[in-house]
Short mmCIF file of N, CA, C and O in Angstrom, two decimals:
data_model
loop_
_atom_site.label_atom_id
_atom_site.label_comp_id
_atom_site.label_asym_id
_atom_site.label_seq_id
_atom_site.Cartn_x
_atom_site.Cartn_y
_atom_site.Cartn_z
N PRO U 1 15.80 -13.91 1.12
CA PRO U 1 14.57 -13.15 0.87
C PRO U 1 14.17 -12.32 2.09
O PRO U 1 14.47 -12.71 3.20
N PRO U 2 13.48 -11.20 1.87
CA PRO U 2 13.11 -10.37 3.00
C PRO U 2 12.11 -11.10 3.92
O PRO U 2 11.34 -11.93 3.46
N THR U 3 12.17 -10.75 5.21
CA THR U 3 11.22 -11.35 6.13
C THR U 3 9.86 -10.71 5.94
O THR U 3 9.73 -9.66 5.32
N ARG U 4 8.85 -11.31 6.52
CA ARG U 4 7.48 -10.79 6.42
C ARG U 4 7.43 -9.37 6.98
O ARG U 4 6.78 -8.50 6.45
N SER U 5 8.13 -9.14 8.09
CA SER U 5 8.13 -7.82 8.71
C SER U 5 8.72 -6.78 7.77
O SER U 5 8.19 -5.68 7.65
N VAL U 6 9.80 -7.11 7.11
CA VAL U 6 10.43 -6.19 6.16
C VAL U 6 9.47 -5.92 5.00
O VAL U 6 9.28 -4.77 4.60
N ASP U 7 8.83 -6.96 4.51
CA ASP U 7 7.88 -6.82 3.41
C ASP U 7 6.75 -5.86 3.80
O ASP U 7 6.42 -4.94 3.06
N VAL U 8 6.18 -6.06 4.98
CA VAL U 8 5.08 -5.23 5.45
C VAL U 8 5.54 -3.79 5.65
O VAL U 8 4.88 -2.85 5.23
N LYS U 9 6.69 -3.62 6.30
CA LYS U 9 7.18 -2.26 6.56
C LYS U 9 7.52 -1.52 5.27
O LYS U 9 7.22 -0.33 5.13
N ALA U 10 8.14 -2.19 4.33
CA ALA U 10 8.49 -1.53 3.06
C ALA U 10 7.22 -1.16 2.29
O ALA U 10 7.15 -0.11 1.65
N TYR U 11 6.21 -2.00 2.37
CA TYR U 11 4.94 -1.68 1.72
C TYR U 11 4.27 -0.51 2.43
O TYR U 11 3.70 0.37 1.78
N MET U 12 4.36 -0.46 3.76
CA MET U 12 3.82 0.67 4.51
C MET U 12 4.57 1.96 4.15
O MET U 12 3.97 3.03 4.08
N LEU U 13 5.87 1.83 3.93
CA LEU U 13 6.67 2.97 3.51
C LEU U 13 6.12 3.52 2.20
O LEU U 13 5.88 4.72 2.06
N ALA U 14 5.91 2.65 1.24
CA ALA U 14 5.35 3.08 -0.05
C ALA U 14 3.97 3.71 0.14
O ALA U 14 3.67 4.75 -0.45
N SER U 15 3.16 3.11 0.99
CA SER U 15 1.82 3.62 1.25
C SER U 15 1.87 5.03 1.84
O SER U 15 1.06 5.89 1.49
N ASN U 16 2.82 5.27 2.71
CA ASN U 16 2.97 6.60 3.30
C ASN U 16 3.42 7.63 2.27
O ASN U 16 2.99 8.78 2.33
N VAL U 17 4.25 7.23 1.34
CA VAL U 17 4.64 8.14 0.25
C VAL U 17 3.40 8.46 -0.58
O VAL U 17 3.12 9.62 -0.87
N ILE U 18 2.64 7.44 -0.92
CA ILE U 18 1.43 7.62 -1.72
C ILE U 18 0.45 8.55 -1.02
O ILE U 18 -0.19 9.39 -1.64
N SER U 19 0.36 8.43 0.31
CA SER U 19 -0.59 9.23 1.10
C SER U 19 -0.05 10.60 1.48
O SER U 19 -0.75 11.38 2.11
N GLY U 20 1.22 10.86 1.15
CA GLY U 20 1.81 12.16 1.48
C GLY U 20 2.22 12.29 2.94
O GLY U 20 2.39 13.40 3.44
N LYS U 21 2.40 11.18 3.62
CA LYS U 21 2.77 11.19 5.04
C LYS U 21 4.29 11.12 5.19
O LYS U 21 4.86 10.06 5.45
N ARG U 22 4.91 12.27 5.00
CA ARG U 22 6.37 12.37 4.99
C ARG U 22 7.01 11.85 6.28
O ARG U 22 7.93 11.03 6.23
N GLY U 23 6.54 12.30 7.43
CA GLY U 23 7.13 11.89 8.71
C GLY U 23 7.05 10.40 8.93
O GLY U 23 8.03 9.76 9.36
N ASP U 24 5.89 9.83 8.64
CA ASP U 24 5.71 8.38 8.81
C ASP U 24 6.62 7.60 7.86
O ASP U 24 7.18 6.57 8.23
N ALA U 25 6.75 8.09 6.65
CA ALA U 25 7.60 7.40 5.67
C ALA U 25 9.06 7.37 6.14
O ALA U 25 9.70 6.31 6.13
N TYR U 26 9.57 8.51 6.59
CA TYR U 26 10.96 8.55 7.05
C TYR U 26 11.15 7.73 8.33
O TYR U 26 12.20 7.12 8.53
N ARG U 27 10.14 7.69 9.20
CA ARG U 27 10.23 6.89 10.42
C ARG U 27 10.35 5.41 10.08
O ARG U 27 11.19 4.69 10.62
N ILE U 28 9.54 4.95 9.13
CA ILE U 28 9.59 3.54 8.73
C ILE U 28 10.92 3.23 8.05
O ILE U 28 11.53 2.18 8.30
N LEU U 29 11.39 4.14 7.21
CA LEU U 29 12.68 3.93 6.56
C LEU U 29 13.78 3.78 7.62
O LEU U 29 14.64 2.89 7.52
N GLU U 30 13.73 4.63 8.64
CA GLU U 30 14.73 4.56 9.71
C GLU U 30 14.63 3.23 10.45
O GLU U 30 15.65 2.63 10.77
N GLU U 31 13.41 2.75 10.71
CA GLU U 31 13.24 1.44 11.35
C GLU U 31 13.86 0.33 10.51
O GLU U 31 14.53 -0.56 11.03
N LEU U 32 13.64 0.40 9.21
CA LEU U 32 14.20 -0.62 8.32
C LEU U 32 15.73 -0.59 8.35
O LEU U 32 16.38 -1.64 8.38
N PHE U 33 16.31 0.60 8.39
CA PHE U 33 17.76 0.70 8.48
C PHE U 33 18.27 0.22 9.84
O PHE U 33 19.31 -0.44 9.92
N ASP U 34 17.53 0.55 10.91
CA ASP U 34 17.92 0.08 12.25
C ASP U 34 17.93 -1.43 12.31
O ASP U 34 18.72 -2.02 13.06
N GLU U 35 17.05 -2.07 11.53
CA GLU U 35 16.98 -3.53 11.48
C GLU U 35 17.98 -4.12 10.48
O GLU U 35 17.97 -5.32 10.21
N ARG U 36 18.82 -3.25 9.92
CA ARG U 36 19.86 -3.65 8.96
C ARG U 36 19.28 -4.25 7.68
O ARG U 36 19.87 -5.18 7.09
N THR U 37 18.13 -3.76 7.28
CA THR U 37 17.52 -4.22 6.04
C THR U 37 18.31 -3.67 4.87
O THR U 37 18.68 -2.49 4.85
N GLU U 38 18.60 -4.50 3.92
CA GLU U 38 19.35 -4.07 2.74
C GLU U 38 18.53 -3.06 1.94
O GLU U 38 17.35 -3.32 1.65
N PRO U 39 19.12 -1.94 1.57
CA PRO U 39 18.40 -0.94 0.78
C PRO U 39 17.81 -1.51 -0.51
O PRO U 39 16.71 -1.12 -0.91
N VAL U 40 18.49 -2.45 -1.13
CA VAL U 40 17.98 -3.04 -2.37
C VAL U 40 16.67 -3.79 -2.12
O VAL U 40 15.77 -3.78 -2.96
N ALA U 41 16.53 -4.41 -0.94
CA ALA U 41 15.28 -5.11 -0.61
C ALA U 41 14.15 -4.11 -0.40
O ALA U 41 13.02 -4.32 -0.88
N VAL U 42 14.43 -3.02 0.31
CA VAL U 42 13.42 -1.97 0.53
C VAL U 42 12.96 -1.41 -0.81
O VAL U 42 11.76 -1.28 -1.08
N LEU U 43 13.92 -1.11 -1.66
CA LEU U 43 13.61 -0.52 -2.96
C LEU U 43 12.80 -1.48 -3.83
O LEU U 43 11.87 -1.06 -4.52
N ALA U 44 13.11 -2.75 -3.78
CA ALA U 44 12.38 -3.74 -4.58
C ALA U 44 10.91 -3.81 -4.16
O ALA U 44 10.01 -3.82 -5.02
N ILE U 45 10.65 -3.82 -2.87
CA ILE U 45 9.27 -3.91 -2.39
C ILE U 45 8.52 -2.62 -2.70
O ILE U 45 7.38 -2.64 -3.16
N MET U 46 9.18 -1.49 -2.46
CA MET U 46 8.55 -0.20 -2.79
C MET U 46 8.23 -0.13 -4.28
O MET U 46 7.15 0.31 -4.67
N SER U 47 9.16 -0.55 -5.10
CA SER U 47 8.96 -0.50 -6.55
C SER U 47 7.73 -1.32 -6.95
O SER U 47 6.93 -0.89 -7.78
N GLY U 48 7.59 -2.48 -6.34
CA GLY U 48 6.42 -3.32 -6.63
C GLY U 48 5.12 -2.60 -6.32
O GLY U 48 4.16 -2.67 -7.09
N ALA U 49 5.09 -1.89 -5.20
CA ALA U 49 3.87 -1.16 -4.81
C ALA U 49 3.55 -0.06 -5.82
O ALA U 49 2.38 0.13 -6.20
N PHE U 50 4.57 0.65 -6.29
CA PHE U 50 4.32 1.74 -7.24
C PHE U 50 4.00 1.21 -8.63
O PHE U 50 3.22 1.83 -9.36
N ILE U 51 4.57 0.08 -8.98
CA ILE U 51 4.21 -0.54 -10.27
C ILE U 51 2.75 -0.98 -10.23
O ILE U 51 2.01 -0.77 -11.19
N ASP U 52 2.32 -1.54 -9.09
CA ASP U 52 0.90 -1.91 -8.94
C ASP U 52 0.01 -0.69 -9.11
O ASP U 52 -1.02 -0.74 -9.78
N LEU U 53 0.41 0.41 -8.51
CA LEU U 53 -0.38 1.65 -8.58
C LEU U 53 -0.48 2.16 -10.01
O LEU U 53 -1.55 2.54 -10.48
N TYR U 54 0.64 2.14 -10.71
CA TYR U 54 0.66 2.61 -12.10
C TYR U 54 -0.18 1.70 -13.00
O TYR U 54 -0.97 2.15 -13.82
N ARG U 55 -0.03 0.40 -12.81
CA ARG U 55 -0.84 -0.56 -13.57
C ARG U 55 -2.33 -0.34 -13.30
O ARG U 55 -3.14 -0.38 -14.22
N ALA U 56 -2.67 -0.12 -12.03
CA ALA U 56 -4.07 0.11 -11.68
C ALA U 56 -4.60 1.38 -12.35
O ALA U 56 -5.74 1.40 -12.84
N LYS U 57 -3.79 2.41 -12.38
CA LYS U 57 -4.20 3.67 -13.02
C LYS U 57 -4.49 3.44 -14.50
O LYS U 57 -5.51 3.89 -15.02
N LEU U 58 -3.58 2.76 -15.18
CA LEU U 58 -3.77 2.49 -16.60
C LEU U 58 -4.97 1.58 -16.84
O LEU U 58 -5.76 1.81 -17.76
N ALA U 59 -5.13 0.57 -16.00
CA ALA U 59 -6.26 -0.35 -16.14
C ALA U 59 -7.59 0.36 -15.91
O ALA U 59 -8.54 0.16 -16.66
N SER U 60 -7.64 1.21 -14.88
CA SER U 60 -8.89 1.90 -14.60
C SER U 60 -9.25 2.86 -15.73
O SER U 60 -10.43 3.07 -16.02
N GLY U 61 -8.25 3.40 -16.41
CA GLY U 61 -8.49 4.25 -17.57
C GLY U 61 -9.11 3.49 -18.73
O GLY U 61 -9.75 4.07 -19.60
N GLU U 62 -8.93 2.19 -18.73
CA GLU U 62 -9.51 1.32 -19.76
C GLU U 62 -10.74 0.59 -19.23
O GLU U 62 -11.16 -0.41 -19.80
N ARG U 63 -11.28 1.10 -18.13
CA ARG U 63 -12.47 0.52 -17.48
C ARG U 63 -12.26 -0.93 -17.04
O ARG U 63 -13.16 -1.76 -17.10
N LYS U 64 -11.06 -1.22 -16.60
CA LYS U 64 -10.74 -2.55 -16.05
C LYS U 64 -10.69 -2.43 -14.54
O LYS U 64 -10.50 -1.34 -13.99
N ASN U 65 -10.85 -3.56 -13.85
CA ASN U 65 -10.82 -3.54 -12.40
C ASN U 65 -9.76 -4.51 -11.87
O ASN U 65 -9.02 -5.11 -12.64
N ALA U 66 -9.73 -4.64 -10.54
CA ALA U 66 -8.72 -5.49 -9.91
C ALA U 66 -8.82 -6.94 -10.38
O ALA U 66 -7.80 -7.60 -10.58
N ASP U 67 -10.04 -7.43 -10.57
CA ASP U 67 -10.21 -8.81 -11.05
C ASP U 67 -9.62 -8.99 -12.45
O ASP U 67 -8.98 -10.00 -12.74
N ASP U 68 -9.83 -7.99 -13.32
CA ASP U 68 -9.27 -8.05 -14.67
C ASP U 68 -7.74 -8.09 -14.61
O ASP U 68 -7.10 -8.84 -15.34
N MET U 69 -7.17 -7.26 -13.72
CA MET U 69 -5.73 -7.22 -13.60
C MET U 69 -5.17 -8.52 -13.05
O MET U 69 -4.15 -9.03 -13.52
N ALA U 70 -5.85 -9.06 -12.04
CA ALA U 70 -5.40 -10.33 -11.47
C ALA U 70 -5.44 -11.44 -12.52
O ALA U 70 -4.54 -12.27 -12.58
N ALA U 71 -6.46 -11.42 -13.35
CA ALA U 71 -6.57 -12.43 -14.42
C ALA U 71 -5.45 -12.24 -15.45
O ALA U 71 -4.85 -13.21 -15.91
N LEU U 72 -5.15 -11.00 -15.77
CA LEU U 72 -4.12 -10.71 -16.76
C LEU U 72 -2.73 -11.10 -16.29
O LEU U 72 -1.96 -11.70 -17.03
N PHE U 73 -2.41 -10.79 -15.04
CA PHE U 73 -1.06 -11.04 -14.53
C PHE U 73 -0.93 -12.34 -13.77
O PHE U 73 0.17 -12.71 -13.35
N GLY U 74 -2.03 -13.04 -13.57
CA GLY U 74 -2.01 -14.37 -12.99
C GLY U 74 -1.30 -14.51 -11.67
O GLY U 74 -1.66 -13.88 -10.68
N GLU U 75 -0.28 -15.34 -11.65
CA GLU U 75 0.44 -15.69 -10.42
C GLU U 75 1.00 -14.48 -9.68
O GLU U 75 1.15 -14.50 -8.47
N GLU U 76 1.33 -13.43 -10.40
CA GLU U 76 1.93 -12.25 -9.77
C GLU U 76 1.02 -11.65 -8.70
O GLU U 76 1.51 -11.08 -7.73
N TYR U 77 -0.29 -11.78 -8.87
CA TYR U 77 -1.23 -11.20 -7.92
C TYR U 77 -2.01 -12.24 -7.12
O TYR U 77 -2.88 -11.88 -6.34
N LYS U 78 -1.68 -13.50 -7.27
CA LYS U 78 -2.37 -14.55 -6.52
C LYS U 78 -2.10 -14.35 -5.02
O LYS U 78 -0.97 -14.24 -4.58
N GLY U 79 -3.18 -14.26 -4.25
CA GLY U 79 -3.06 -14.03 -2.82
C GLY U 79 -2.81 -12.58 -2.44
O GLY U 79 -2.63 -12.26 -1.27
N LYS U 80 -2.78 -11.70 -3.42
CA LYS U 80 -2.50 -10.28 -3.16
C LYS U 80 -3.66 -9.41 -3.64
O LYS U 80 -3.48 -8.24 -3.95
N GLU U 81 -4.86 -9.99 -3.66
CA GLU U 81 -6.02 -9.28 -4.17
C GLU U 81 -6.33 -8.02 -3.36
O GLU U 81 -6.70 -6.99 -3.92
N LYS U 82 -6.14 -8.10 -2.05
CA LYS U 82 -6.41 -6.94 -1.19
C LYS U 82 -5.46 -5.79 -1.53
O LYS U 82 -5.87 -4.65 -1.64
N ARG U 83 -4.19 -6.11 -1.70
CA ARG U 83 -3.20 -5.10 -2.07
C ARG U 83 -3.57 -4.45 -3.40
O ARG U 83 -3.48 -3.25 -3.57
N LEU U 84 -4.03 -5.27 -4.32
CA LEU U 84 -4.42 -4.77 -5.64
C LEU U 84 -5.63 -3.84 -5.53
O LEU U 84 -5.67 -2.80 -6.19
N SER U 85 -6.58 -4.19 -4.67
CA SER U 85 -7.75 -3.31 -4.51
C SER U 85 -7.34 -1.97 -3.91
O SER U 85 -7.89 -0.93 -4.27
N PHE U 86 -6.34 -1.97 -3.01
CA PHE U 86 -5.83 -0.71 -2.47
C PHE U 86 -5.19 0.13 -3.58
O PHE U 86 -5.33 1.35 -3.61
N SER U 87 -4.50 -0.52 -4.49
CA SER U 87 -3.89 0.21 -5.61
C SER U 87 -4.94 0.88 -6.47
O SER U 87 -4.77 2.02 -6.90
N PHE U 88 -6.04 0.18 -6.71
CA PHE U 88 -7.13 0.78 -7.51
C PHE U 88 -7.76 1.96 -6.77
O PHE U 88 -8.10 2.96 -7.37
N ARG U 89 -7.88 1.84 -5.46
CA ARG U 89 -8.42 2.95 -4.67
C ARG U 89 -7.47 4.15 -4.69
O ARG U 89 -7.88 5.28 -4.93
N ASP U 90 -6.19 3.89 -4.46
CA ASP U 90 -5.22 4.97 -4.32
C ASP U 90 -4.83 5.63 -5.63
O ASP U 90 -4.42 6.79 -5.64
N CYS U 91 -4.93 4.92 -6.73
CA CYS U 91 -4.45 5.47 -8.01
C CYS U 91 -5.27 6.67 -8.46
O CYS U 91 -4.79 7.49 -9.25
N ARG U 92 -6.47 6.83 -7.93
CA ARG U 92 -7.32 7.96 -8.32
C ARG U 92 -6.75 9.29 -7.86
O ARG U 92 -7.08 10.32 -8.43
N ARG U 93 -5.92 9.27 -6.85
CA ARG U 93 -5.38 10.51 -6.28
C ARG U 93 -4.37 11.21 -7.19
O ARG U 93 -4.13 12.40 -7.03
N TYR U 94 -3.76 10.46 -8.09
CA TYR U 94 -2.63 10.99 -8.85
C TYR U 94 -2.78 10.77 -10.35
O TYR U 94 -3.44 9.83 -10.79
N SER U 95 -2.12 11.61 -11.10
CA SER U 95 -2.14 11.47 -12.56
C SER U 95 -1.24 10.31 -12.98
O SER U 95 -0.32 9.91 -12.26
N ALA U 96 -1.52 9.81 -14.17
CA ALA U 96 -0.66 8.75 -14.72
C ALA U 96 0.76 9.29 -14.90
O ALA U 96 1.73 8.56 -14.71
N GLY U 97 0.88 10.58 -15.21
CA GLY U 97 2.20 11.19 -15.38
C GLY U 97 3.02 11.15 -14.11
O GLY U 97 4.21 10.83 -14.14
N LEU U 98 2.40 11.48 -12.97
CA LEU U 98 3.13 11.44 -11.70
C LEU U 98 3.49 10.00 -11.36
O LEU U 98 4.62 9.73 -10.93
N LEU U 99 2.57 9.08 -11.55
CA LEU U 99 2.86 7.67 -11.25
C LEU U 99 4.00 7.15 -12.11
O LEU U 99 4.89 6.44 -11.63
N ARG U 100 4.00 7.52 -13.38
CA ARG U 100 5.09 7.13 -14.29
C ARG U 100 6.40 7.76 -13.81
O ARG U 100 7.45 7.11 -13.79
N ASN U 101 6.34 9.03 -13.39
CA ASN U 101 7.53 9.72 -12.90
C ASN U 101 8.07 9.02 -11.65
O ASN U 101 9.29 8.81 -11.53
N TRP U 102 7.18 8.64 -10.73
CA TRP U 102 7.62 7.91 -9.54
C TRP U 102 8.29 6.59 -9.92
O TRP U 102 9.33 6.24 -9.37
N CYS U 103 7.72 5.87 -10.87
CA CYS U 103 8.32 4.59 -11.30
C CYS U 103 9.70 4.82 -11.92
O CYS U 103 10.64 4.05 -11.69
N THR U 104 9.83 5.90 -12.68
CA THR U 104 11.13 6.25 -13.26
C THR U 104 12.15 6.55 -12.16
O THR U 104 13.30 6.10 -12.21
N MET U 105 11.72 7.31 -11.15
CA MET U 105 12.61 7.63 -10.03
C MET U 105 13.08 6.37 -9.32
O MET U 105 14.26 6.24 -8.97
N LEU U 106 12.16 5.43 -9.13
CA LEU U 106 12.51 4.17 -8.48
C LEU U 106 13.50 3.37 -9.32
O LEU U 106 14.46 2.80 -8.79
N CYS U 107 13.28 3.35 -10.62
CA CYS U 107 14.17 2.64 -11.53
C CYS U 107 15.58 3.25 -11.51
O CYS U 107 16.58 2.55 -11.45
N GLU U 108 15.62 4.58 -11.55
CA GLU U 108 16.92 5.27 -11.51
C GLU U 108 17.63 5.04 -10.18
O GLU U 108 18.85 4.85 -10.15
N ALA U 109 16.87 5.05 -9.09
CA ALA U 109 17.47 4.78 -7.78
C ALA U 109 18.02 3.35 -7.73
O ALA U 109 19.10 3.12 -7.17
N ASP U 110 17.30 2.42 -8.31
CA ASP U 110 17.76 1.04 -8.35
C ASP U 110 19.08 0.93 -9.11
O ASP U 110 20.01 0.27 -8.65
N ALA U 111 19.16 1.59 -10.26
CA ALA U 111 20.40 1.56 -11.05
C ALA U 111 21.55 2.19 -10.25
O ALA U 111 22.67 1.65 -10.23
N SER U 112 21.29 3.31 -9.58
CA SER U 112 22.33 3.97 -8.78
C SER U 112 22.77 3.09 -7.62
O SER U 112 23.96 2.99 -7.33
N LEU U 113 21.80 2.47 -6.99
CA LEU U 113 22.10 1.62 -5.84
C LEU U 113 23.00 0.46 -6.23
O LEU U 113 23.91 0.09 -5.51
N LYS U 114 22.76 -0.08 -7.41
CA LYS U 114 23.50 -1.26 -7.85
C LYS U 114 24.80 -0.94 -8.58
O LYS U 114 25.63 -1.83 -8.78
N SER U 115 24.97 0.31 -9.00
CA SER U 115 26.15 0.61 -9.82
C SER U 115 27.09 1.65 -9.21
O SER U 115 28.12 1.94 -9.81
N SER U 116 26.76 2.21 -8.06
CA SER U 116 27.64 3.22 -7.48
C SER U 116 27.96 2.88 -6.04
O SER U 116 27.35 1.99 -5.46
N ARG U 117 28.85 3.64 -5.49
CA ARG U 117 29.25 3.41 -4.11
C ARG U 117 28.51 4.34 -3.14
O ARG U 117 28.88 4.44 -1.98
N VAL U 118 27.47 4.99 -3.62
CA VAL U 118 26.69 5.88 -2.78
C VAL U 118 26.03 5.07 -1.66
O VAL U 118 25.53 3.96 -1.91
N ASP U 119 26.05 5.59 -0.46
CA ASP U 119 25.42 4.95 0.68
C ASP U 119 23.94 4.74 0.38
O ASP U 119 23.22 5.68 0.03
N GLY U 120 23.47 3.51 0.51
CA GLY U 120 22.08 3.18 0.21
C GLY U 120 21.09 3.96 1.04
O GLY U 120 20.00 4.31 0.58
N LYS U 121 21.45 4.26 2.28
CA LYS U 121 20.57 5.02 3.16
C LYS U 121 20.37 6.43 2.59
O LYS U 121 19.24 6.90 2.49
N ILE U 122 21.44 7.05 2.20
CA ILE U 122 21.35 8.40 1.62
C ILE U 122 20.55 8.37 0.33
O ILE U 122 19.71 9.23 0.09
N LEU U 123 20.80 7.38 -0.47
CA LEU U 123 20.09 7.26 -1.75
C LEU U 123 18.59 7.13 -1.54
O LEU U 123 17.79 7.80 -2.21
N LEU U 124 18.16 6.30 -0.58
CA LEU U 124 16.73 6.12 -0.33
C LEU U 124 16.10 7.36 0.31
O LEU U 124 14.97 7.71 -0.02
N GLU U 125 16.83 8.03 1.18
CA GLU U 125 16.30 9.27 1.76
C GLU U 125 16.11 10.33 0.68
O GLU U 125 15.10 11.03 0.65
N LYS U 126 17.06 10.42 -0.22
CA LYS U 126 16.97 11.37 -1.33
C LYS U 126 15.79 11.00 -2.25
O LYS U 126 15.04 11.87 -2.69
N LEU U 127 15.63 9.72 -2.51
CA LEU U 127 14.53 9.26 -3.34
C LEU U 127 13.19 9.68 -2.74
O LEU U 127 12.32 10.20 -3.45
N LEU U 128 13.01 9.46 -1.43
CA LEU U 128 11.75 9.85 -0.79
C LEU U 128 11.52 11.35 -0.93
O LEU U 128 10.41 11.79 -1.25
N ALA U 129 12.56 12.15 -0.71
CA ALA U 129 12.42 13.60 -0.83
C ALA U 129 11.99 13.99 -2.24
O ALA U 129 11.10 14.84 -2.41
N GLU U 130 12.57 13.35 -3.24
CA GLU U 130 12.21 13.65 -4.63
C GLU U 130 10.78 13.21 -4.94
O GLU U 130 10.06 13.91 -5.66
N MET U 131 10.37 12.09 -4.39
CA MET U 131 9.01 11.60 -4.64
C MET U 131 7.97 12.53 -3.99
O MET U 131 6.95 12.87 -4.61
N PHE U 132 8.25 12.97 -2.76
CA PHE U 132 7.33 13.90 -2.10
C PHE U 132 7.29 15.24 -2.85
O PHE U 132 6.22 15.82 -3.04
N ALA U 133 8.44 15.70 -3.32
CA ALA U 133 8.49 16.97 -4.07
C ALA U 133 7.70 16.88 -5.37
O ALA U 133 6.98 17.81 -5.75
N ALA U 134 7.80 15.74 -6.05
CA ALA U 134 7.05 15.56 -7.31
C ALA U 134 5.55 15.58 -7.05
O ALA U 134 4.79 16.17 -7.83
N ALA U 135 5.12 14.94 -5.96
CA ALA U 135 3.68 14.94 -5.63
C ALA U 135 3.21 16.33 -5.28
O ALA U 135 2.13 16.76 -5.71
N GLU U 136 4.01 17.07 -4.52
CA GLU U 136 3.64 18.43 -4.14
C GLU U 136 3.56 19.34 -5.37
O GLU U 136 2.69 20.22 -5.44
N ALA U 137 4.45 19.13 -6.31
CA ALA U 137 4.46 19.96 -7.52
C ALA U 137 3.20 19.73 -8.36
O ALA U 137 2.76 20.62 -9.08
N GLU U 138 2.61 18.54 -8.25
CA GLU U 138 1.41 18.24 -9.03
C GLU U 138 0.17 18.87 -8.42
O GLU U 138 -0.80 19.15 -9.12
N ARG U 139 0.17 19.11 -7.13
CA ARG U 139 -1.02 19.64 -6.45
C ARG U 139 -1.29 21.07 -6.80
O ARG U 139 -0.59 21.89 -7.14
#
């Protein structure tokens, strides 16, 4: 399993993508690679952050809050209430369509990472570029 440091850094990476901080996102990705973190671990943690964001967007559209979501998903969010509140705060910045698109990109990257011989570093760098481009296209 990933170490706490990897978990925190990968979550910070996702946060930088969400915030549009391209340089910071690539710097953290490079740190993770320098630490020999498996690309699949980085992608898994990032995917979780974006799934939280998408869920928060859909829940807020139904007038639900972080407590409602924590109750609905139970153990998945136990001890992660702060992270969930950040998702509710951040989801307002983007449309449900962009969030869904980002989740699709992450899913496709996961499939590519697990089924092809493409270098995981290149795949994740390309993924970040595509995610930033999608956000810019929405603005």
